[in-house]
XYZ file of C-alpha atoms in Angstrom:
683
model
C -2.334 -9.457 -50.756
C -3.888 -6.210 -49.876
C -1.105 -4.216 -48.203
C -2.615 -0.667 -48.395
C -3.042 -0.733 -44.616
C 0.536 -1.334 -43.697
C 2.684 1.624 -43.570
C 6.134 1.897 -45.307
C 8.935 0.090 -43.613
C 6.614 -2.327 -41.772
C 6.496 -4.911 -44.494
C 9.049 -7.381 -43.238
C 7.359 -8.461 -39.955
C 4.235 -9.416 -41.914
C 6.164 -11.976 -44.009
C 5.745 -15.444 -42.896
C 9.346 -16.633 -41.682
C 8.308 -20.139 -41.984
C 8.101 -20.178 -45.644
C 11.844 -18.980 -46.324
C 10.269 -16.853 -49.109
C 11.647 -13.618 -50.393
C 9.253 -10.898 -51.674
C 9.227 -7.771 -53.485
C 6.553 -5.248 -53.650
C 5.332 -3.341 -56.797
C 3.069 -0.850 -55.642
C 0.618 1.043 -58.121
C -1.961 2.744 -56.323
C -4.025 -0.181 -54.431
C -2.559 -2.882 -56.628
C 0.146 -4.946 -54.928
C 1.944 -8.372 -56.181
C 3.889 -10.849 -54.250
C 6.991 -12.473 -56.107
C 7.840 -15.828 -54.532
C 10.339 -18.072 -55.393
C 9.001 -21.110 -57.566
C 9.091 -23.824 -54.906
C 7.150 -21.612 -52.468
C 4.593 -19.957 -54.775
C 1.288 -20.563 -53.396
C -2.017 -18.725 -53.658
C -2.568 -16.529 -50.692
C -6.268 -15.715 -49.664
C -7.297 -12.205 -50.299
C -7.851 -9.915 -47.222
C -10.746 -8.252 -49.309
C -13.302 -11.099 -48.416
C -15.409 -11.357 -45.313
C -13.777 -14.490 -44.154
C -11.252 -12.775 -42.138
C -13.657 -10.427 -40.756
C -15.656 -13.104 -39.379
C -13.042 -14.752 -37.640
C -14.220 -15.023 -34.136
C -12.580 -13.012 -31.547
C -11.710 -16.184 -29.490
C -9.566 -17.215 -32.628
C -7.610 -13.900 -32.824
C -4.411 -14.939 -31.133
C -0.987 -13.796 -32.558
C 1.845 -16.167 -33.109
C 4.669 -15.175 -30.609
C 7.530 -15.158 -33.051
C 5.686 -12.915 -35.376
C 4.630 -10.579 -32.247
C 8.198 -10.138 -31.201
C 9.520 -9.253 -34.615
C 6.743 -6.767 -35.031
C 7.517 -5.364 -31.625
C 11.186 -4.504 -32.756
C 9.931 -2.664 -35.713
C 7.316 -0.749 -33.486
C 10.172 0.158 -31.181
C 12.328 1.387 -33.974
C 9.688 3.893 -35.231
C 7.983 4.927 -31.811
C 11.075 4.541 -29.577
C 11.633 2.378 -26.602
C 9.468 4.466 -24.273
C 6.405 4.225 -26.368
C 3.387 2.908 -24.183
C 1.014 0.290 -25.446
C -1.469 3.204 -25.751
C 1.017 5.064 -28.149
C 1.404 1.966 -30.415
C -2.558 1.751 -30.470
C -3.005 5.222 -31.370
C 0.135 5.815 -33.506
C 0.327 2.506 -35.512
C -2.552 0.242 -34.992
C -5.489 2.678 -35.709
C -3.744 4.478 -38.588
C -2.954 1.140 -40.107
C -6.685 -0.077 -39.928
C -8.422 3.073 -40.342
C -9.484 2.714 -44.028
C -10.883 -0.686 -43.647
C -12.261 -0.071 -40.115
C -11.014 -3.483 -39.154
C -8.963 -5.225 -36.506
C -5.153 -5.299 -36.883
C -5.242 -9.295 -36.957
C -7.206 -8.806 -40.179
C -4.235 -7.516 -42.100
C -1.753 -10.042 -40.558
C -0.764 -13.196 -42.698
C -3.170 -15.905 -41.705
C -0.734 -18.364 -40.707
C 0.297 -16.038 -37.873
C -3.210 -15.707 -36.463
C -4.807 -18.616 -34.497
C -6.615 -19.767 -31.298
C -4.556 -18.222 -28.283
C -2.981 -20.286 -25.546
C -2.426 -17.289 -23.382
C -4.289 -14.132 -22.638
C -2.166 -11.063 -22.024
C -3.693 -9.000 -19.194
C -1.850 -5.507 -18.959
C -2.303 -1.932 -18.780
C -2.015 0.366 -21.749
C 0.211 2.630 -19.710
C 2.843 0.088 -19.612
C 6.015 0.503 -21.886
C 5.322 -1.660 -24.820
C 9.050 -2.640 -24.875
C 8.541 -3.820 -21.396
C 5.430 -5.774 -22.156
C 7.308 -7.468 -24.934
C 10.285 -8.288 -22.726
C 8.209 -10.123 -20.155
C 6.416 -12.038 -22.647
C 9.649 -13.153 -24.483
C 11.194 -14.197 -21.275
C 8.011 -16.250 -20.268
C 7.491 -17.800 -23.717
C 11.135 -18.224 -24.904
C 10.659 -21.919 -25.326
C 7.186 -21.441 -27.025
C 7.807 -19.321 -30.247
C 4.883 -20.911 -32.123
C 2.357 -20.536 -29.295
C -0.342 -17.841 -29.823
C -1.125 -14.931 -27.408
C -4.276 -12.667 -27.310
C -3.374 -9.063 -27.451
C -6.269 -6.454 -27.184
C -4.949 -3.738 -29.218
C -4.765 -6.316 -32.269
C -7.614 -8.622 -31.504
C -10.317 -6.045 -30.995
C -11.310 -3.483 -33.545
C -9.748 -0.435 -32.079
C -11.397 2.066 -34.636
C -14.869 1.799 -33.065
C -13.355 3.240 -29.827
C -11.770 6.184 -31.846
C -15.418 6.810 -33.405
C -17.466 6.310 -30.186
C -15.117 6.826 -27.266
C -16.509 3.945 -25.220
C -16.518 0.354 -24.493
C -18.696 -1.900 -26.672
C -21.068 -4.002 -24.641
C -20.125 -7.288 -26.650
C -16.273 -6.451 -25.863
C -17.296 -7.574 -22.190
C -18.490 -10.924 -23.068
C -15.783 -11.421 -25.658
C -12.913 -10.821 -23.070
C -14.452 -13.437 -20.752
C -14.887 -15.915 -23.658
C -11.190 -15.558 -24.579
C -10.068 -15.776 -20.742
C -12.131 -19.043 -20.664
C -10.808 -20.645 -23.802
C -7.040 -19.684 -23.260
C -4.815 -22.159 -21.136
C -3.771 -19.250 -18.881
C -3.788 -15.519 -18.232
C -0.389 -13.928 -18.216
C -0.869 -10.954 -15.858
C 1.905 -8.582 -16.929
C 2.705 -6.022 -13.924
C 4.380 -2.901 -15.096
C 7.191 -1.161 -13.452
C 4.953 1.050 -11.176
C 2.227 -1.776 -10.467
C -0.441 0.053 -11.978
C -2.136 -2.851 -13.244
C -3.325 -3.665 -9.862
C -5.239 -0.385 -9.856
C -6.795 -0.621 -13.336
C -10.429 -2.014 -13.612
C -9.718 -3.821 -16.910
C -6.943 -5.870 -15.400
C -8.716 -6.775 -12.232
C -11.821 -7.805 -14.287
C -9.523 -9.871 -16.418
C -8.118 -11.830 -13.304
C -11.676 -12.159 -11.904
C -12.807 -13.955 -15.069
C -9.539 -16.187 -14.993
C -10.131 -17.236 -11.366
C -13.631 -17.710 -11.973
C -13.183 -20.121 -14.862
C -9.843 -21.882 -13.950
C -8.972 -20.971 -10.226
C -5.618 -19.472 -9.407
C -3.985 -22.321 -11.448
C -4.942 -20.333 -14.598
C -3.120 -17.177 -13.560
C 0.584 -16.545 -13.994
C 2.266 -13.097 -12.967
C 4.817 -11.658 -15.270
C 7.252 -9.285 -13.763
C 10.952 -8.939 -12.748
C 10.697 -5.695 -10.898
C 8.431 -6.367 -7.836
C 9.817 -3.913 -5.020
C 6.642 -1.858 -5.178
C 4.432 -4.723 -4.848
C 4.141 -4.725 -0.822
C 2.962 -1.254 -0.881
C 0.358 -1.871 -3.581
C -1.048 -5.314 -2.466
C -3.108 -4.175 0.477
C -4.375 -1.218 -1.392
C -6.087 -3.553 -4.096
C -9.759 -2.293 -3.828
C -12.047 -3.119 -6.904
C -14.319 -0.332 -6.053
C -11.745 2.119 -6.501
C -9.992 0.855 -9.634
C -9.709 3.207 -12.490
C -10.363 3.196 -16.197
C -9.439 5.522 -19.140
C -13.325 5.830 -19.969
C -15.581 6.107 -16.948
C -18.362 4.407 -19.037
C -15.900 1.292 -18.853
C -15.521 1.487 -15.169
C -19.365 1.871 -14.515
C -20.321 -1.050 -16.552
C -17.786 -3.489 -15.142
C -18.383 -2.473 -11.624
C -22.104 -3.024 -12.078
C -21.325 -6.609 -13.332
C -18.898 -7.425 -10.305
C -21.392 -5.959 -7.788
C -24.273 -8.232 -9.079
C -22.033 -11.275 -9.003
C -19.414 -11.552 -6.288
C -19.211 -8.097 -4.787
C -16.302 -5.591 -4.574
C -14.830 -6.928 -1.256
C -14.976 -10.589 -1.926
C -13.318 -10.087 -5.359
C -10.419 -8.039 -3.790
C -9.913 -10.742 -1.283
C -9.818 -13.256 -4.087
C -7.423 -11.389 -6.381
C -4.954 -11.074 -3.282
C -5.279 -14.988 -2.923
C -4.821 -15.657 -6.444
C -1.751 -13.563 -6.703
C -0.022 -15.500 -3.779
C -1.004 -18.928 -4.892
C 0.070 -18.192 -8.615
C 3.473 -17.266 -7.355
C 3.796 -19.810 -4.953
C 2.803 -22.424 -7.584
C 5.123 -21.248 -10.153
C 8.243 -21.273 -7.644
C 7.238 -24.972 -6.888
C 7.131 -26.027 -10.538
C 10.524 -24.016 -11.016
C 12.265 -25.839 -8.108
C 11.031 -29.239 -9.146
C 12.471 -28.604 -12.825
C 15.774 -27.270 -11.353
C 16.188 -30.645 -9.265
C 16.078 -32.567 -12.650
C 18.977 -30.339 -14.124
C 22.500 -29.766 -12.809
C 24.521 -26.784 -14.010
C 23.715 -24.611 -17.085
C 20.936 -25.873 -19.540
C 22.452 -24.506 -22.776
C 25.527 -22.471 -23.783
C 28.645 -21.655 -21.836
C 27.255 -19.306 -19.360
C 24.651 -20.357 -16.584
C 22.387 -17.289 -17.492
C 19.659 -19.871 -18.753
C 20.241 -22.300 -15.967
C 17.020 -23.904 -14.572
C 18.508 -23.210 -11.181
C 18.618 -19.459 -11.917
C 15.035 -19.625 -12.994
C 13.924 -21.290 -9.973
C 15.923 -18.513 -7.867
C 14.087 -16.029 -9.992
C 10.668 -17.715 -9.384
C 11.470 -18.034 -5.515
C 12.409 -14.615 -5.401
C 9.026 -13.511 -6.979
C 7.054 -15.713 -4.563
C 8.891 -14.319 -1.630
C 7.790 -10.578 -2.573
C 4.237 -11.706 -3.016
C 4.376 -13.561 0.204
C 5.902 -10.448 1.748
C 3.290 -8.338 0.357
C 0.690 -10.597 1.746
C 2.534 -10.378 5.258
C 3.316 -14.041 5.088
C 6.938 -13.343 6.412
C 7.836 -17.020 7.300
C 6.990 -18.150 3.617
C 8.737 -15.110 2.310
C 11.774 -15.962 4.373
C 11.714 -19.744 3.085
C 11.549 -18.491 -0.544
C 14.380 -15.994 -0.056
C 16.598 -18.581 1.418
C 15.888 -20.970 -1.433
C 16.864 -18.352 -3.955
C 20.129 -17.366 -2.010
C 21.189 -21.187 -2.099
C 20.605 -21.446 -5.768
C 22.246 -18.257 -6.819
C 25.308 -19.179 -4.456
C 25.481 -22.543 -6.310
C 25.390 -21.163 -9.863
C 26.839 -17.723 -9.480
C 28.972 -17.649 -6.444
C 28.890 -15.776 -3.300
C 30.141 -12.344 -4.433
C 27.870 -12.134 -7.476
C 25.285 -9.104 -7.233
C 22.407 -11.292 -7.703
C 23.577 -13.590 -4.981
C 24.211 -10.437 -2.686
C 20.509 -9.205 -3.427
C 19.107 -12.547 -2.309
C 21.081 -12.438 0.843
C 19.799 -8.745 1.390
C 16.261 -10.036 0.814
C 17.015 -12.754 3.646
C 17.994 -10.135 5.951
C 14.691 -8.173 5.235
C 12.609 -11.320 5.872
C 14.289 -11.988 9.125
C 13.564 -8.409 10.308
C 10.087 -8.926 9.124
C 9.895 -12.025 11.497
C 11.157 -10.116 14.396
C 14.503 -12.002 14.344
C 16.489 -8.748 14.539
C 19.837 -10.055 15.867
C 19.880 -12.606 13.026
C 19.076 -10.341 10.483
C 21.719 -7.855 11.711
C 24.315 -10.393 11.193
C 22.993 -11.034 7.725
C 22.979 -7.519 6.732
C 26.451 -6.871 8.130
C 27.613 -9.834 5.860
C 25.843 -8.170 2.934
C 27.917 -4.797 3.483
C 31.094 -6.544 3.496
C 30.342 -8.369 0.335
C 29.240 -5.169 -1.377
C 32.520 -3.492 -0.512
C 34.249 -6.270 -2.481
C 32.325 -5.852 -5.606
C 33.025 -2.980 -7.847
C 30.399 -2.175 -10.574
C 28.599 0.854 -11.789
C 25.887 0.159 -9.171
C 28.444 -0.189 -6.381
C 27.359 2.968 -4.509
C 23.385 2.225 -5.158
C 23.923 -1.306 -3.590
C 26.068 -0.118 -0.733
C 23.369 2.496 -0.060
C 20.444 0.055 0.155
C 22.647 -2.051 2.402
C 23.492 0.693 4.928
C 19.835 1.697 5.114
C 18.846 -1.721 5.822
C 21.320 -2.355 8.571
C 20.648 1.234 10.212
C 16.926 0.430 10.122
C 17.720 -2.804 11.890
C 19.704 -1.054 14.460
C 17.189 1.553 15.019
C 14.604 -1.296 15.630
C 16.659 -2.771 18.277
C 17.158 0.674 19.979
C 20.893 0.708 19.139
C 20.455 4.448 18.880
C 24.151 5.436 18.832
C 25.095 2.970 16.132
C 22.136 3.679 14.074
C 22.947 7.422 14.325
C 26.354 6.935 13.029
C 25.210 4.514 10.182
C 22.453 7.192 9.110
C 25.029 9.823 8.931
C 26.948 7.768 6.555
C 23.713 6.932 4.664
C 23.020 10.797 4.136
C 26.501 11.412 2.847
C 26.064 8.459 0.331
C 22.455 9.826 -0.526
C 23.864 13.104 -1.601
C 26.321 11.273 -4.006
C 23.697 8.767 -5.452
C 20.203 10.566 -5.386
C 20.765 14.142 -4.817
C 19.915 16.481 -1.867
C 16.002 16.493 -2.332
C 15.458 12.794 -2.821
C 12.516 11.274 -1.017
C 14.745 8.502 0.330
C 16.969 10.881 1.716
C 14.304 12.664 3.379
C 13.093 9.405 4.905
C 16.648 8.703 6.348
C 16.673 12.130 7.745
C 13.559 11.202 9.761
C 15.045 7.890 10.900
C 18.143 9.897 11.948
C 15.792 12.126 14.152
C 14.432 8.999 15.780
C 17.904 7.791 16.574
C 18.667 11.210 17.902
C 15.576 11.498 20.245
C 16.003 7.883 21.358
C 19.460 9.151 23.076
C 17.719 12.279 24.418
C 19.370 14.791 21.973
C 16.220 16.482 21.287
C 17.987 19.743 20.365
C 19.711 18.024 17.418
C 16.391 16.222 16.522
C 14.793 19.298 16.321
C 17.420 20.892 14.005
C 16.987 18.013 11.603
C 13.264 17.995 11.812
C 13.418 21.628 10.696
C 15.835 20.619 7.661
C 13.241 17.947 6.960
C 10.411 20.376 7.044
C 12.044 22.685 4.743
C 12.861 20.189 2.287
C 9.316 18.529 2.191
C 7.786 22.116 1.969
C 9.861 22.870 -1.143
C 9.619 19.453 -2.842
C 6.256 18.228 -1.759
C 4.535 21.447 -0.929
C 3.085 22.894 2.283
C -0.039 20.807 2.448
C 1.215 17.462 1.419
C 0.271 14.874 4.130
C 4.135 14.227 4.732
C 4.907 17.761 5.438
C 1.955 18.277 7.690
C 2.939 14.962 9.489
C 6.416 16.306 10.118
C 4.962 19.519 11.450
C 3.201 17.406 13.946
C 6.193 15.633 14.872
C 8.156 18.699 15.457
C 5.441 20.230 17.450
C 5.478 17.092 19.690
C 9.226 17.386 20.105
C 8.911 21.152 21.104
C 6.355 20.329 23.658
C 8.663 17.746 25.167
C 11.307 20.495 25.452
C 8.881 22.919 26.911
C 8.438 24.963 24.022
C 4.727 24.881 24.113
C 3.988 28.244 22.561
C 5.962 27.615 19.499
C 4.403 24.116 19.292
C 0.875 25.662 19.520
C 1.521 27.837 16.470
C 2.805 24.810 14.529
C -0.388 23.010 15.687
C -2.512 25.589 14.366
C -1.030 25.561 10.983
C -1.321 21.755 10.894
C -5.103 22.331 11.639
C -5.527 25.008 9.226
C -3.736 22.973 6.461
C -5.465 19.737 7.097
C -8.687 21.482 7.109
C -8.155 22.937 3.811
C -6.920 19.875 2.187
C -9.333 17.165 3.754
C -12.417 19.282 4.606
C -13.636 20.174 8.180
C -15.308 16.731 8.912
C -12.396 14.451 8.303
C -11.318 12.473 11.247
C -7.806 13.636 11.071
C -9.045 17.166 11.771
C -10.437 15.670 15.024
C -7.080 14.247 15.969
C -5.403 17.427 15.224
C -7.772 19.487 17.269
C -7.329 17.090 20.115
C -3.507 17.644 19.976
C -4.062 21.179 20.146
C -6.259 20.953 23.163
C -3.856 18.874 25.168
C -1.299 21.506 24.461
C -3.687 24.386 25.553
C -4.522 22.544 28.782
C -0.616 22.306 29.544
C -0.415 26.145 28.991
C -3.285 26.532 31.436
C -5.482 27.889 28.696
C -8.681 26.093 29.975
C -11.323 28.247 28.572
C -9.889 28.083 25.033
C -9.650 24.441 25.479
C -13.005 23.850 26.705
C -14.387 25.809 23.474
C -12.456 23.722 21.249
C -13.527 20.698 23.014
C -17.167 21.445 22.462
C -16.320 21.648 18.791
C -14.653 18.388 18.867
C -17.548 16.861 20.432
C -19.935 18.288 17.836
C -17.640 16.812 14.954
C -17.496 13.416 16.734
C -21.271 13.124 17.109
C -21.567 14.065 13.566
C -18.654 12.164 11.962
C -18.195 9.181 14.355
C -21.518 8.869 15.959
C -22.827 9.328 19.433
C -21.926 5.899 20.745
C -18.551 5.771 19.347
C -15.862 5.312 22.213
C -13.917 8.483 21.282
C -17.254 10.408 21.559
C -18.148 9.061 24.724
C -14.643 9.665 26.279
C -14.812 13.347 25.054
C -18.053 13.925 26.643
C -16.941 12.454 29.984
C -13.645 14.546 29.740
C -15.707 17.569 29.393
C -17.821 16.924 32.491
C -14.622 16.776 34.449
C -12.931 19.970 32.719
C -15.282 22.372 34.585
C -14.240 21.198 38.053
C -10.570 21.358 37.162
C -10.965 24.810 35.970
C -12.370 25.697 39.282
C -9.790 24.072 41.264
C -7.053 25.993 39.138
C -8.867 29.294 39.374
C -7.512 32.021 41.829
C -9.176 32.023 45.129
C -11.282 34.701 46.182
C -10.280 36.377 49.564
C -12.359 34.834 52.283
C -14.932 37.443 53.898
C -13.653 38.768 57.357
C -15.175 36.977 60.245
C -16.116 38.307 63.605
C -13.575 37.694 66.494
C -14.175 34.550 68.059
C -15.909 34.433 71.650
C -13.774 33.564 74.485
C -13.529 29.854 74.875
C -15.834 27.918 77.438
C -14.934 25.033 79.503
C -16.491 22.014 78.076
C -18.640 19.763 80.114
C -17.781 16.138 80.175
C -18.826 14.325 77.009
C -22.077 12.417 77.342
C -22.600 9.020 75.684
C -23.633 10.577 72.390
C -23.488 8.315 69.359
C -20.226 8.529 67.159
C -20.559 10.357 64.026
C -21.634 7.891 61.365
C -19.368 6.898 58.527
C -20.252 8.484 55.225
C -23.159 6.768 53.772
C -22.720 5.113 50.404
C -24.088 7.497 47.538
C -26.616 5.780 45.667
C -27.588 7.350 42.236
C -31.002 6.759 40.720
C -31.960 6.979 37.141
C -30.483 9.920 35.390
C -28.596 11.321 38.524
C -25.180 12.590 38.576
C -23.267 11.505 41.579
C -19.652 12.765 42.685
C -17.855 10.617 45.338
C -15.044 12.242 47.495
C -11.964 10.058 48.721
C -13.166 7.165 50.850
C -16.836 7.206 49.649
C -18.360 4.185 48.365
C -20.490 5.009 45.275
C -23.267 2.795 43.869
C -24.618 4.037 40.398
C -27.836 2.728 39.179
C -29.030 2.450 35.609
C -28.470 5.748 33.931
C -26.335 7.194 36.592
C -23.326 9.522 35.873
C -20.680 8.976 38.550
C -17.424 10.846 38.828
C -14.941 9.440 41.309
C -11.921 10.809 43.108
C -8.920 8.839 44.344
C -9.462 6.119 47.162
C -13.039 5.540 46.523
C -14.773 2.440 45.606
C -17.304 2.402 42.750
C -19.663 -0.226 41.696
C -21.574 0.655 38.557
C -24.779 -1.285 37.514
C -26.050 -1.752 34.365
C -26.115 1.527 32.180
C -23.734 3.379 34.637
C -21.189 5.846 33.128
C -18.325 5.813 35.510
C -15.238 8.320 35.366
C -12.334 7.412 37.836
C -9.012 8.945 39.047
C -5.733 7.352 39.603
C -5.840 4.589 42.299
C -9.600 3.985 42.075
C -11.015 0.491 42.382
C -14.010 -0.210 39.967
C -16.382 -2.977 39.522
C -18.451 -2.633 36.585
C -21.466 -4.699 35.812
C -22.789 -5.645 32.443
C -23.468 -2.508 30.269
C -21.134 -0.128 32.480
C -19.047 2.350 30.481
C -15.696 2.974 32.295
C -13.213 5.659 31.525
C -10.160 4.967 33.567
C -7.067 7.219 34.224
C -3.601 5.819 34.747
C -3.373 3.544 37.602
C -7.254 2.354 37.745
C -7.622 -1.207 38.767
C -11.063 -2.553 36.937
C -12.150 -5.902 37.456
C -14.954 -6.169 34.894
C -17.400 -8.990 34.923
C -18.564 -10.710 31.629
C -20.239 -8.244 29.222
C -19.296 -4.644 30.278
C -18.012 -2.283 28.022
C -14.671 -0.606 29.071
C -13.397 2.552 27.359
C -9.827 3.217 28.498
C -7.818 6.110 27.297
C -4.134 5.862 26.388
C -3.380 6.900 29.762
């Protein structure tokens, strides 16, 4: 057998373990001979011919037992942290460079065959982790074949041309259709959900076989809820831009980005649900451990793991009741097999508490989380502090959600002490707990203490994340709000201007967040009586809103209406000029008896014609025709016809017909007939 493409030290994995043969290699330049025991001596086909090169890509699966043995040797040479990309660049390509062939072309033919499983993974995933999840899933199928891209596709053409070959796209879809199922391998950080190749492979799997053809392989899924809703095919990345462009073009021409993103989410949920149901059915057929003296391979534990996975996926999809059901099943199974005080059982109980919180059952969740803390105190292991920290954080969050601020404050102070021991003083989780402590303090009215903690958080975030990080500017905003409540408006203004400057630099001048920051600053300026400056900034906001949001957007309309009311407010608060001196009044004359003059008529209803502006005083009845702008004071009655724009004060009663735009302040009563458009501020 031609072996010159195989590096020294990598021979043994290529020996067929099923022939029970021993081999010795005598090397002389490019001449190699195999010495077999007499009973196993058989002619081995040469790899020099074209037969192996012509093997269809759909037949290039690798035997699982061989793959796992090869992976161990690769790990010894490259280390446990080597990624799949490292294995390809540092082993696969060097081993095949001289022949410009696929790696399967230098593997013994008996270990190559039609794949039952297609491995979908990201090259940034640790290769050892990939092999671990494959070994876990296929532990009972050592002679099955899996399709692994770095071995089944000629990687030398990527090295030469640096771009995807057009035929590889069709090859991948063909392999996906032919394989029994696709094993979607999620890495530790969930990057698989952000890579165009992985989403492309899920798409073709679901397209050919439905969600039944997709299996999720992962045993660390706590990141999933944060990533699930961010799945967006149009934003998926690839190592090569040419790959991304070509695949996106195919998706756009077929199903579209939005629909594919939705289909992928549904497929992930259905896949996890189906796996859990199958595992539960299998567990019901067995009692106790399946093999050995320990229950680690019990079908019940396998079912518990599948239920935990299904719960995480359901939680990510915001199907909280389903997540709670699976968490409860996992807890029951772990309790029966492992006992109540086993760390896995406690972890399942902790998940049950989280699911109850997600369903709004806070009191039930509190009871479960207190039980978790009590059990964790009994278990002593290297991860005891870490587990206790998670349990305390979950309970503190629950107390905060129930507005039990005093208990939450006490719990968060304990959490911070444990954070310093487990994570260190600058860990993001500690910063998050400090922010929650601020909420607990503010809830009790301890805003001075809350301000002090906020300043500590801001200092940490500036140091760890940088001054222009979104979390840092968000904390500056929160501190400014707290300062305003404590009547420290000038200091708050300084912070708000810093936030506006930092966000403008980071996001650009036309980002919607810039508009919101400007509005916050405007409210503070008005609170300080700086009306002229507030009016100037409001004009900037209006200009941005028209440009970014559009002239018909409710926020734009509200800003326009508030600007119309700003000038009268300024006049009312402006210092009054001294009244001119009047001549002394003449002596009063005796009035004659009153004649029968008609009484002074009541104020006539103000009727605004098209494109007119009407201001009604207290007690006035105002009717605005189409196109009229009506500003109302307290106590008046307003009827707006179609197309009328109405701004009202507290206590006003407004009836708007179809097409009326109404902006109401606090206390406004607005009975609106079918069809009107009502825009109400937070007040």
